[in-house]
PDB file of C-alpha atoms and ligand atoms in Angstrom:
ATOM      1  CA  MET A 177      24.964 167.569  54.587  1.00 59.00           C
ATOM      2  CA  PRO A 178      25.586 171.706  54.733  1.00 65.00           C
ATOM      3  CA  TYR A 179      22.648 173.797  55.389  1.00 82.00           C
ATOM      4  CA  ASP A 180      22.527 177.449  54.042  1.00 90.00           C
ATOM      5  CA  TYR A 181      19.544 179.962  55.181  1.00 96.00           C
ATOM      6  CA  GLU A 182      19.180 183.620  55.261  1.00 96.00           C
ATOM      7  CA  ASN A 183      17.112 183.497  58.252  1.00 97.00           C
ATOM      8  CA  PHE A 184      18.460 180.532  60.000  1.00 98.00           C
ATOM      9  CA  LEU A 185      21.449 178.982  61.381  1.00 97.00           C
ATOM     10  CA  VAL A 186      21.441 175.192  61.112  1.00 98.00           C
ATOM     11  CA  GLU A 187      24.144 173.102  62.465  1.00 97.00           C
ATOM     12  CA  VAL A 188      24.228 169.219  63.108  1.00 97.00           C
ATOM     13  CA  LYS A 189      26.104 167.516  65.742  1.00 95.00           C
ATOM     14  CA  ASP A 190      25.693 164.226  67.447  1.00 94.00           C
ATOM     15  CA  ASN A 191      22.785 163.554  65.019  1.00 96.00           C
ATOM     16  CA  ILE A 192      20.878 166.635  66.597  1.00 98.00           C
ATOM     17  CA  ALA A 193      20.002 169.473  64.516  1.00 98.00           C
ATOM     18  CA  LEU A 194      20.238 172.920  65.965  1.00 98.00           C
ATOM     19  CA  VAL A 195      17.888 175.421  63.960  1.00 98.00           C
ATOM     20  CA  THR A 196      18.468 178.951  65.423  1.00 98.00           C
ATOM     21  CA  PHE A 197      15.961 181.472  64.105  1.00 98.00           C
ATOM     22  CA  ASN A 198      18.497 184.416  63.142  1.00 98.00           C
ATOM     23  CA  ARG A 199      16.543 187.572  62.969  1.00 97.00           C
ATOM     24  CA  PRO A 200      17.579 189.037  66.229  1.00 97.00           C
ATOM     25  CA  LYS A 201      16.666 192.784  64.957  1.00 96.00           C
ATOM     26  CA  ALA A 202      13.322 191.874  64.887  1.00 98.00           C
ATOM     27  CA  LEU A 203      13.169 189.619  67.634  1.00 98.00           C
ATOM     28  CA  ASN A 204      13.205 186.634  65.626  1.00 98.00           C
ATOM     29  CA  ALA A 205       9.678 187.428  64.110  1.00 98.00           C
ATOM     30  CA  LEU A 206       8.295 185.251  61.411  1.00 98.00           C
ATOM     31  CA  SER A 207       8.171 187.016  58.254  1.00 98.00           C
ATOM     32  CA  LYS A 208       7.070 185.305  55.161  1.00 98.00           C
ATOM     33  CA  SER A 209      10.676 184.538  54.091  1.00 98.00           C
ATOM     34  CA  VAL A 210      11.274 183.143  57.538  1.00 98.00           C
ATOM     35  CA  MET A 211       8.101 180.736  57.236  1.00 98.00           C
ATOM     36  CA  GLU A 212       9.196 179.561  53.570  1.00 98.00           C
ATOM     37  CA  GLU A 213      12.360 178.654  54.977  1.00 98.00           C
ATOM     38  CA  LEU A 214      11.150 176.779  57.902  1.00 98.00           C
ATOM     39  CA  ASP A 215       8.898 174.916  55.417  1.00 98.00           C
ATOM     40  CA  THR A 216      11.983 173.760  53.575  1.00 97.00           C
ATOM     41  CA  ILE A 217      13.915 173.034  56.734  1.00 98.00           C
ATOM     42  CA  ALA A 218      11.130 170.903  58.108  1.00 98.00           C
ATOM     43  CA  ASP A 219      10.969 168.973  54.806  1.00 97.00           C
ATOM     44  CA  THR A 220      15.095 168.646  54.558  1.00 97.00           C
ATOM     45  CA  LEU A 221      15.759 167.352  58.167  1.00 97.00           C
ATOM     46  CA  ASN A 222      12.795 165.007  58.227  1.00 96.00           C
ATOM     47  CA  ALA A 223      14.368 163.502  55.056  1.00 95.00           C
ATOM     48  CA  ASP A 224      17.764 163.727  56.705  1.00 95.00           C
ATOM     49  CA  ASP A 225      19.031 159.846  58.254  1.00 93.00           C
ATOM     50  CA  ASP A 226      21.722 161.694  59.793  1.00 94.00           C
ATOM     51  CA  VAL A 227      19.383 164.069  62.001  1.00 96.00           C
ATOM     52  CA  TRP A 228      17.468 162.050  64.598  1.00 97.00           C
ATOM     53  CA  GLY A 229      16.328 165.118  66.532  1.00 98.00           C
ATOM     54  CA  VAL A 230      15.767 168.864  66.377  1.00 98.00           C
ATOM     55  CA  ILE A 231      16.313 171.415  68.620  1.00 98.00           C
ATOM     56  CA  PHE A 232      14.583 175.217  67.516  1.00 98.00           C
ATOM     57  CA  THR A 233      15.978 178.249  69.449  1.00 98.00           C
ATOM     58  CA  GLY A 234      16.245 181.862  68.769  1.00 98.00           C
ATOM     59  CA  ALA A 235      19.249 184.406  68.136  1.00 98.00           C
ATOM     60  CA  GLY A 236      20.033 187.005  70.226  1.00 96.00           C
ATOM     61  CA  GLU A 237      19.563 187.884  74.032  1.00 92.00           C
ATOM     62  CA  LYS A 238      16.280 188.835  74.258  1.00 97.00           C
ATOM     63  CA  ALA A 239      13.636 186.543  72.064  1.00 98.00           C
ATOM     64  CA  PHE A 240      12.841 183.255  71.128  1.00 98.00           C
ATOM     65  CA  ILE A 241      10.335 184.708  68.670  1.00 98.00           C
ATOM     66  CA  ALA A 242       8.331 187.550  69.343  1.00 98.00           C
ATOM     67  CA  GLY A 243       5.342 186.731  66.772  1.00 98.00           C
ATOM     68  CA  ALA A 244       4.356 187.010  63.327  1.00 98.00           C
ATOM     69  CA  ASP A 245       5.798 189.874  61.686  1.00 98.00           C
ATOM     70  CA  ILE A 246       3.678 192.775  62.673  1.00 98.00           C
ATOM     71  CA  LYS A 247       4.549 194.886  59.792  1.00 97.00           C
ATOM     72  CA  GLU A 248       3.619 192.031  57.258  1.00 97.00           C
ATOM     73  CA  LEU A 249       0.230 191.398  59.365  1.00 97.00           C
ATOM     74  CA  ALA A 250      -0.737 195.203  58.786  1.00 97.00           C
ATOM     75  CA  ALA A 251      -0.758 194.769  55.063  1.00 97.00           C
ATOM     76  CA  LEU A 252      -3.069 191.821  54.779  1.00 97.00           C
ATOM     77  CA  ASN A 253      -6.820 192.239  53.967  1.00 97.00           C
ATOM     78  CA  ALA A 254      -9.950 189.868  54.771  1.00 94.00           C
ATOM     79  CA  ILE A 255      -9.428 187.639  52.257  1.00 92.00           C
ATOM     80  CA  ASN A 256      -5.663 186.988  51.985  1.00 96.00           C
ATOM     81  CA  ALA A 257      -5.450 187.121  55.900  1.00 98.00           C
ATOM     82  CA  ALA A 258      -7.499 183.910  56.103  1.00 97.00           C
ATOM     83  CA  ASP A 259      -4.907 182.317  53.430  1.00 97.00           C
ATOM     84  CA  TYR A 260      -2.226 183.617  55.333  1.00 98.00           C
ATOM     85  CA  SER A 261      -3.322 181.924  58.558  1.00 98.00           C
ATOM     86  CA  ARG A 262      -3.877 178.484  56.923  1.00 98.00           C
ATOM     87  CA  TRP A 263      -0.365 178.802  55.512  1.00 98.00           C
ATOM     88  CA  LEU A 264       1.090 179.238  58.662  1.00 98.00           C
ATOM     89  CA  GLN A 265      -1.009 176.342  60.043  1.00 98.00           C
ATOM     90  CA  GLU A 266      -0.351 174.174  57.477  1.00 98.00           C
ATOM     91  CA  ILE A 267       3.738 175.091  58.036  1.00 98.00           C
ATOM     92  CA  PHE A 268       3.423 174.286  61.829  1.00 98.00           C
ATOM     93  CA  MET A 269       1.450 171.105  61.510  1.00 98.00           C
ATOM     94  CA  LYS A 270       4.329 170.042  59.240  1.00 98.00           C
ATOM     95  CA  VAL A 271       6.635 170.815  62.257  1.00 98.00           C
ATOM     96  CA  GLU A 272       4.405 168.851  64.672  1.00 98.00           C
ATOM     97  CA  MET A 273       4.173 165.882  62.353  1.00 97.00           C
ATOM     98  CA  MET A 274       8.121 165.357  62.084  1.00 97.00           C
ATOM     99  CA  ARG A 275       9.026 161.865  62.070  1.00 96.00           C
ATOM    100  CA  LYS A 276      11.961 162.920  64.924  1.00 97.00           C
ATOM    101  CA  PRO A 277      11.523 164.367  68.052  1.00 98.00           C
ATOM    102  CA  THR A 278      11.554 168.065  68.475  1.00 98.00           C
ATOM    103  CA  ILE A 279      12.503 170.570  71.119  1.00 98.00           C
ATOM    104  CA  ALA A 280      11.576 174.417  71.584  1.00 98.00           C
ATOM    105  CA  ALA A 281      14.599 175.511  73.653  1.00 98.00           C
ATOM    106  CA  VAL A 282      12.705 178.843  74.443  1.00 98.00           C
ATOM    107  CA  ASN A 283      15.169 181.554  75.455  1.00 98.00           C
ATOM    108  CA  GLY A 284      13.199 184.771  75.676  1.00 98.00           C
ATOM    109  CA  PHE A 285      10.119 186.326  74.369  1.00 98.00           C
ATOM    110  CA  CYS A 286       7.900 183.382  73.211  1.00 98.00           C
ATOM    111  CA  LEU A 287       4.881 185.482  71.815  1.00 98.00           C
ATOM    112  CA  GLY A 288       1.884 185.030  69.694  1.00 98.00           C
ATOM    113  CA  GLY A 289       3.338 182.965  66.566  1.00 98.00           C
ATOM    114  CA  GLY A 290       6.294 182.395  68.504  1.00 98.00           C
ATOM    115  CA  CYS A 291       4.362 180.721  71.257  1.00 98.00           C
ATOM    116  CA  GLU A 292       2.184 178.707  68.506  1.00 98.00           C
ATOM    117  CA  PHE A 293       5.154 177.738  67.030  1.00 98.00           C
ATOM    118  CA  ALA A 294       6.787 176.499  70.430  1.00 98.00           C
ATOM    119  CA  MET A 295       3.553 174.584  71.069  1.00 98.00           C
ATOM    120  CA  ALA A 296       3.836 172.731  67.572  1.00 98.00           C
ATOM    121  CA  CYS A 297       7.118 171.581  68.629  1.00 98.00           C
ATOM    122  CA  HIS A 298       7.050 168.086  70.526  1.00 98.00           C
ATOM    123  CA  MET A 299       8.621 169.695  73.928  1.00 98.00           C
ATOM    124  CA  ARG A 300       9.136 172.819  75.418  1.00 98.00           C
ATOM    125  CA  VAL A 301      11.950 173.921  77.748  1.00 98.00           C
ATOM    126  CA  ALA A 302      12.397 177.525  78.928  1.00 98.00           C
ATOM    127  CA  SER A 303      15.152 179.465  80.162  1.00 98.00           C
ATOM    128  CA  GLU A 304      14.343 181.604  83.311  1.00 98.00           C
ATOM    129  CA  THR A 305      14.180 184.586  81.313  1.00 96.00           C
ATOM    130  CA  ALA A 306      11.729 183.159  78.933  1.00 98.00           C
ATOM    131  CA  ARG A 307       8.086 185.046  78.538  1.00 98.00           C
ATOM    132  CA  PHE A 308       5.186 183.492  77.358  1.00 98.00           C
ATOM    133  CA  GLY A 309       1.898 185.144  75.570  1.00 98.00           C
ATOM    134  CA  GLN A 310      -0.671 185.324  73.065  1.00 98.00           C
ATOM    135  CA  PRO A 311      -1.102 189.004  72.701  1.00 98.00           C
ATOM    136  CA  GLU A 312      -3.057 188.829  69.453  1.00 98.00           C
ATOM    137  CA  VAL A 313      -5.892 190.676  70.959  1.00 98.00           C
ATOM    138  CA  HIS A 314      -3.858 193.775  71.790  1.00 98.00           C
ATOM    139  CA  LEU A 315      -3.735 193.979  67.995  1.00 98.00           C
ATOM    140  CA  GLY A 316      -7.321 193.448  67.498  1.00 98.00           C
ATOM    141  CA  VAL A 317      -6.700 190.069  65.898  1.00 98.00           C
ATOM    142  CA  ILE A 318      -6.609 186.411  67.406  1.00 98.00           C
ATOM    143  CA  PRO A 319      -4.073 183.971  66.977  1.00 98.00           C
ATOM    144  CA  GLY A 320      -3.970 182.733  63.767  1.00 98.00           C
ATOM    145  CA  ALA A 321      -1.297 179.452  63.895  1.00 98.00           C
ATOM    146  CA  MET A 322      -3.458 177.283  65.868  1.00 98.00           C
ATOM    147  CA  GLY A 323      -2.882 178.967  69.274  1.00 98.00           C
ATOM    148  CA  THR A 324      -6.577 178.857  70.066  1.00 98.00           C
ATOM    149  CA  ILE A 325      -6.343 175.074  69.111  1.00 97.00           C
ATOM    150  CA  ARG A 326      -3.203 173.962  71.021  1.00 98.00           C
ATOM    151  CA  LEU A 327      -2.895 175.969  73.827  1.00 98.00           C
ATOM    152  CA  PRO A 328      -6.103 174.657  75.186  1.00 98.00           C
ATOM    153  CA  ARG A 329      -4.923 171.317  74.693  1.00 96.00           C
ATOM    154  CA  LEU A 330      -1.806 171.858  76.889  1.00 97.00           C
ATOM    155  CA  VAL A 331      -3.423 174.124  79.612  1.00 98.00           C
ATOM    156  CA  GLY A 332      -6.926 173.469  79.496  1.00 97.00           C
ATOM    157  CA  LYS A 333      -9.621 175.509  78.176  1.00 98.00           C
ATOM    158  CA  GLY A 334     -10.198 178.076  81.265  1.00 98.00           C
ATOM    159  CA  LEU A 335      -6.448 179.124  81.529  1.00 98.00           C
ATOM    160  CA  ALA A 336      -6.113 179.158  77.693  1.00 98.00           C
ATOM    161  CA  MET A 337      -9.235 181.442  77.654  1.00 98.00           C
ATOM    162  CA  GLU A 338      -7.748 183.735  80.292  1.00 98.00           C
ATOM    163  CA  LEU A 339      -4.166 184.059  78.272  1.00 98.00           C
ATOM    164  CA  ILE A 340      -6.005 184.626  74.971  1.00 98.00           C
ATOM    165  CA  LEU A 341      -8.436 186.918  76.098  1.00 98.00           C
ATOM    166  CA  THR A 342      -6.357 188.927  78.190  1.00 98.00           C
ATOM    167  CA  GLY A 343      -3.316 188.703  76.069  1.00 98.00           C
ATOM    168  CA  LYS A 344      -1.164 188.728  78.926  1.00 98.00           C
ATOM    169  CA  MET A 345       2.552 187.795  79.579  1.00 98.00           C
ATOM    170  CA  ILE A 346       3.490 185.090  81.893  1.00 98.00           C
ATOM    171  CA  ARG A 347       7.045 184.460  83.030  1.00 98.00           C
ATOM    172  CA  ALA A 348       8.690 181.134  82.680  1.00 98.00           C
ATOM    173  CA  ASN A 349       7.729 179.622  85.957  1.00 98.00           C
ATOM    174  CA  GLU A 350       4.236 180.380  85.473  1.00 98.00           C
ATOM    175  CA  ALA A 351       4.238 178.702  82.300  1.00 98.00           C
ATOM    176  CA  TYR A 352       5.840 175.538  83.798  1.00 98.00           C
ATOM    177  CA  ARG A 353       3.050 175.320  86.416  1.00 98.00           C
ATOM    178  CA  LEU A 354       0.647 175.728  83.756  1.00 98.00           C
ATOM    179  CA  GLY A 355       2.127 172.689  81.686  1.00 97.00           C
ATOM    180  CA  LEU A 356       2.908 174.733  78.948  1.00 98.00           C
ATOM    181  CA  VAL A 357       6.712 173.724  79.285  1.00 98.00           C
ATOM    182  CA  ASN A 358       8.216 170.579  80.382  1.00 98.00           C
ATOM    183  CA  LYS A 359      11.274 172.266  82.378  1.00 98.00           C
ATOM    184  CA  VAL A 360      12.603 175.757  83.361  1.00 98.00           C
ATOM    185  CA  VAL A 361      16.434 175.793  83.510  1.00 98.00           C
ATOM    186  CA  ALA A 362      19.088 178.461  84.066  1.00 98.00           C
ATOM    187  CA  GLU A 363      19.816 180.618  80.762  1.00 97.00           C
ATOM    188  CA  ASP A 364      23.290 179.157  80.267  1.00 97.00           C
ATOM    189  CA  GLU A 365      21.962 175.719  80.830  1.00 98.00           C
ATOM    190  CA  LEU A 366      19.280 175.551  78.313  1.00 98.00           C
ATOM    191  CA  LEU A 367      20.787 174.206  75.171  1.00 98.00           C
ATOM    192  CA  ASP A 368      22.646 171.464  77.283  1.00 98.00           C
ATOM    193  CA  GLU A 369      19.564 170.579  78.812  1.00 98.00           C
ATOM    194  CA  CYS A 370      17.809 170.358  75.532  1.00 98.00           C
ATOM    195  CA  PHE A 371      20.785 168.292  74.144  1.00 98.00           C
ATOM    196  CA  LYS A 372      20.586 165.921  77.312  1.00 98.00           C
ATOM    197  CA  ILE A 373      16.571 165.245  76.735  1.00 98.00           C
ATOM    198  CA  MET A 374      17.461 164.402  73.081  1.00 97.00           C
ATOM    199  CA  LYS A 375      20.411 162.016  74.077  1.00 96.00           C
ATOM    200  CA  ALA A 376      18.034 160.135  76.960  1.00 96.00           C
ATOM    201  CA  ILE A 377      15.500 159.498  73.809  1.00 97.00           C
ATOM    202  CA  PHE A 378      18.370 158.314  71.533  1.00 95.00           C
ATOM    203  CA  ASN A 379      19.061 155.453  73.948  1.00 94.00           C
ATOM    204  CA  ASN A 380      15.604 154.029  72.667  1.00 94.00           C
ATOM    205  CA  GLY A 381      14.450 152.138  69.643  1.00 94.00           C
ATOM    206  CA  GLY A 382      14.594 154.552  66.930  1.00 94.00           C
ATOM    207  CA  LEU A 383      11.276 153.512  65.127  1.00 94.00           C
ATOM    208  CA  ALA A 384       9.548 152.827  68.350  1.00 96.00           C
ATOM    209  CA  VAL A 385      10.070 156.871  68.985  1.00 97.00           C
ATOM    210  CA  ARG A 386       9.254 157.731  65.651  1.00 96.00           C
ATOM    211  CA  TYR A 387       5.707 155.698  66.076  1.00 97.00           C
ATOM    212  CA  ALA A 388       5.161 157.154  69.612  1.00 98.00           C
ATOM    213  CA  ILE A 389       5.115 160.710  68.112  1.00 98.00           C
ATOM    214  CA  GLU A 390       3.021 159.337  65.271  1.00 97.00           C
ATOM    215  CA  SER A 391       0.686 157.675  67.869  1.00 98.00           C
ATOM    216  CA  ILE A 392       0.591 160.919  70.141  1.00 97.00           C
ATOM    217  CA  ASN A 393      -0.056 163.418  67.594  1.00 96.00           C
ATOM    218  CA  HIS A 394      -2.922 161.157  65.855  1.00 95.00           C
ATOM    219  CA  GLY A 395      -4.249 160.427  69.234  1.00 94.00           C
ATOM    220  CA  LEU A 396      -4.865 164.114  70.142  1.00 91.00           C
ATOM    221  CA  THR A 397      -6.749 165.030  66.862  1.00 89.00           C
ATOM    222  CA  THR A 398      -9.098 161.848  66.646  1.00 93.00           C
ATOM    223  CA  THR A 399     -11.562 160.011  68.641  1.00 95.00           C
ATOM    224  CA  PRO A 400     -10.115 157.846  71.311  1.00 95.00           C
ATOM    225  CA  ALA A 401     -11.326 154.642  69.665  1.00 97.00           C
ATOM    226  CA  GLU A 402      -9.949 155.805  66.299  1.00 96.00           C
ATOM    227  CA  GLY A 403      -6.578 156.852  68.341  1.00 97.00           C
ATOM    228  CA  GLY A 404      -6.531 153.253  69.819  1.00 97.00           C
ATOM    229  CA  ASN A 405      -6.956 151.751  66.500  1.00 97.00           C
ATOM    230  CA  ILE A 406      -3.978 153.564  65.310  1.00 97.00           C
ATOM    231  CA  GLU A 407      -1.764 152.937  68.304  1.00 97.00           C
ATOM    232  CA  ALA A 408      -2.632 149.165  68.288  1.00 98.00           C
ATOM    233  CA  ASN A 409      -1.490 149.241  64.439  1.00 98.00           C
ATOM    234  CA  LEU A 410       1.721 150.996  65.265  1.00 98.00           C
ATOM    235  CA  PHE A 411       2.461 148.800  68.342  1.00 97.00           C
ATOM    236  CA  GLY A 412       1.818 145.877  65.830  1.00 97.00           C
ATOM    237  CA  LEU A 413       4.494 147.485  63.395  1.00 96.00           C
ATOM    238  CA  CYS A 414       7.204 147.786  66.017  1.00 96.00           C
ATOM    239  CA  TYR A 415       7.205 143.754  65.962  1.00 96.00           C
ATOM    240  CA  ALA A 416       8.533 144.310  62.293  1.00 94.00           C
ATOM    241  CA  THR A 417      11.446 145.952  63.396  1.00 92.00           C
ATOM    242  CA  GLU A 418      14.932 144.482  64.616  1.00 93.00           C
ATOM    243  CA  ASP A 419      14.651 147.088  67.513  1.00 94.00           C
ATOM    244  CA  SER A 420      12.043 145.257  69.306  1.00 95.00           C
ATOM    245  CA  LYS A 421      13.658 141.811  68.984  1.00 94.00           C
ATOM    246  CA  GLU A 422      16.744 143.608  70.495  1.00 94.00           C
ATOM    247  CA  GLY A 423      14.865 145.494  73.332  1.00 95.00           C
ATOM    248  CA  LEU A 424      12.801 142.535  74.438  1.00 96.00           C
ATOM    249  CA  ASN A 425      15.532 140.028  74.058  1.00 96.00           C
ATOM    250  CA  ALA A 426      18.158 142.581  75.864  1.00 95.00           C
ATOM    251  CA  PHE A 427      15.974 142.780  78.934  1.00 96.00           C
ATOM    252  CA  ILE A 428      15.151 138.628  79.000  1.00 97.00           C
ATOM    253  CA  GLU A 429      19.247 138.169  78.616  1.00 96.00           C
ATOM    254  CA  LYS A 430      19.806 140.947  81.415  1.00 97.00           C
ATOM    255  CA  ARG A 431      21.908 143.456  79.044  1.00 96.00           C
ATOM    256  CA  ASP A 432      21.907 146.717  77.728  1.00 94.00           C
ATOM    257  CA  PRO A 433      20.034 147.062  74.384  1.00 94.00           C
ATOM    258  CA  ARG A 434      21.996 148.043  71.257  1.00 93.00           C
ATOM    259  CA  PHE A 435      19.161 149.948  69.091  1.00 92.00           C
ATOM    260  CA  LEU A 436      19.662 150.820  65.232  1.00 85.00           C
ATOM    261  CA  TRP A 437      18.564 154.569  64.508  1.00 69.00           C
ATOM    262  CA  LYS A 438      17.562 154.692  60.943  1.00 58.00           C
TER     263      LYS A 438
HETATM  264  N1  CAA B 712       6.874 191.778  64.303  1.00 87.59           N
HETATM  265  C1  CAA B 712       7.739 192.761  63.863  1.00 87.59           C
HETATM  266  N2  CAA B 712       8.702 193.145  64.309  1.00 87.59           N
HETATM  267  C2  CAA B 712       8.902 193.278  65.719  1.00 87.59           C
HETATM  268  C3  CAA B 712       8.072 192.337  66.405  1.00 87.59           C
HETATM  269  C4  CAA B 712       7.028 191.574  65.740  1.00 87.59           C
HETATM  270  N3  CAA B 712       6.018 190.477  66.380  1.00 87.59           N
HETATM  271  N4  CAA B 712       8.300 192.324  67.756  1.00 87.59           N
HETATM  272  C5  CAA B 712       9.423 192.874  67.737  1.00 87.59           C
HETATM  273  N5  CAA B 712       9.816 193.476  66.611  1.00 87.59           N
HETATM  274  C6  CAA B 712      10.708 194.452  66.509  1.00 87.59           C
HETATM  275  C7  CAA B 712      10.270 196.131  66.716  1.00 87.59           C
HETATM  276  O1  CAA B 712       9.764 196.552  65.545  1.00 87.59           O
HETATM  277  C8  CAA B 712      11.559 196.676  66.924  1.00 87.59           C
HETATM  278  O2  CAA B 712      12.105 196.848  65.735  1.00 87.59           O
HETATM  279  P1  CAA B 712      13.090 198.260  65.809  1.00 87.59           P
HETATM  280  O3  CAA B 712      14.060 198.259  66.186  1.00 87.59           O
HETATM  281  O4  CAA B 712      13.108 198.293  63.975  1.00 87.59           O
HETATM  282  O5  CAA B 712      11.588 199.489  65.815  1.00 87.59           O
HETATM  283  C9  CAA B 712      12.477 195.380  67.409  1.00 87.59           C
HETATM  284  O6  CAA B 712      11.892 194.310  67.163  1.00 87.59           O
HETATM  285  C10 CAA B 712      12.808 195.380  68.886  1.00 87.59           C
HETATM  286  O7  CAA B 712      11.484 195.356  69.575  1.00 87.59           O
HETATM  287  P2  CAA B 712      11.152 196.372  71.081  1.00 87.59           P
HETATM  288  O8  CAA B 712      11.651 197.747  70.687  1.00 87.59           O
HETATM  289  O9  CAA B 712       9.921 196.557  70.836  1.00 87.59           O
HETATM  290  O10 CAA B 712      11.710 195.546  71.877  1.00 87.59           O
HETATM  291  P3  CAA B 712      11.200 195.744  73.652  1.00 87.59           P
HETATM  292  O11 CAA B 712      12.232 195.060  74.308  1.00 87.59           O
HETATM  293  O12 CAA B 712      11.088 197.231  73.767  1.00 87.59           O
HETATM  294  O13 CAA B 712       9.853 194.955  73.439  1.00 87.59           O
HETATM  295  C11 CAA B 712       8.368 193.148  72.801  1.00 87.59           C
HETATM  296  C12 CAA B 712      10.084 193.720  73.346  1.00 87.59           C
HETATM  297  C13 CAA B 712       7.601 193.103  74.130  1.00 87.59           C
HETATM  298  C14 CAA B 712       8.645 191.767  72.458  1.00 87.59           C
HETATM  299  C15 CAA B 712       7.891 194.144  71.937  1.00 87.59           C
HETATM  300  O14 CAA B 712       8.753 194.001  70.821  1.00 87.59           O
HETATM  301  C16 CAA B 712       6.527 193.305  71.285  1.00 87.59           C
HETATM  302  O15 CAA B 712       5.574 193.477  71.941  1.00 87.59           O
HETATM  303  N6  CAA B 712       6.265 192.960  70.288  1.00 87.59           N
HETATM  304  C17 CAA B 712       5.383 192.311  69.884  1.00 87.59           C
HETATM  305  C18 CAA B 712       4.598 191.152  70.369  1.00 87.59           C
HETATM  306  C19 CAA B 712       3.426 190.738  69.683  1.00 87.59           C
HETATM  307  O16 CAA B 712       2.412 191.127  69.764  1.00 87.59           O
HETATM  308  N7  CAA B 712       3.472 189.183  68.775  1.00 87.59           N
HETATM  309  C20 CAA B 712       2.322 188.714  68.344  1.00 87.59           C
HETATM  310  C21 CAA B 712       2.064 189.238  66.930  1.00 87.59           C
HETATM  311  S1  CAA B 712       0.606 188.728  66.203  1.00 87.59           S
HETATM  312  C22 CAA B 712       0.560 187.078  65.618  1.00 87.59           C
HETATM  313  O17 CAA B 712       2.030 186.472  65.973  1.00 87.59           O
HETATM  314  C23 CAA B 712      -0.338 186.619  64.891  1.00 87.59           C
HETATM  315  C24 CAA B 712      -0.265 185.047  64.876  1.00 87.59           C
HETATM  316  O18 CAA B 712      -0.756 184.233  65.863  1.00 87.59           O
HETATM  317  C25 CAA B 712      -0.161 184.320  63.597  1.00 87.59           C
END
């Protein structure tokens, strides 16, 4: 299926969609038009059966995403700023709730709304050149795309407080040490590493992967008891799939499983 966007490059290879934020002159800042297209892309790729996983990265040498578009932020007022924040949150939530695995391939500045977007992806791999931060307080505002919600869940409350209240920028290795990113690799290995992770995921049962994403996402937003209930229901649903019969029998028959991805 051909994809054509003003602010993005989208190509699908080996069932993986590589989605590149393509506004390098503005360090891929998230303008309203970028967000509108991201919203459509999340829906479209979610519905495309040929796409099993999605990797997001940024165009140009310098940035993954340098945040929300500051020129547009400057034009907001107290009423529409709250609406704008909710709109960003809804779109990032849609990305987080995608049924297929997503990886942010962070290739440079990953700041403000850019860091919030990376945190909405299921996994983050950074190049050694990446820089992370929530610098909104430098602008007299706070993160508005759930940075204050997702960052403490990833790195803990104290470190999230430090990052958000100082607005400081940290290097990729520090982000790895804090648990903000899964892995740090050389710049020229970034996409290969993300493709490698995706292909390792594709060796598994497709519906099991989908249900695991759903269970983890819901588990983090509800009580442990309710999360456990959702997990048990999804565990049960796995038994309605051909993949569970194949995976369990393949182990018993001492052979590799042949899973269906659909
Ligand atoms: N919005 C709009 N334009 C941006 C931008 C942003 N977030 N970040 C960079 N740009 C633009 C610059 O204005 C500049 O454009 P011009 O060439 O037309 O002047 C171009 O991108 C290149 O940027 P710099 O010249 O500043 O590049 P640099 O290498 O000197 O600095 C940087 C890089 C440190 C990332 C710096 O650009 C910077 O600090 N950017 C802003 C980062 C930021 O504060 N992000 C948070 C935004 S608020 C937010 O995201 C709110 C939210 O939670 C939703």
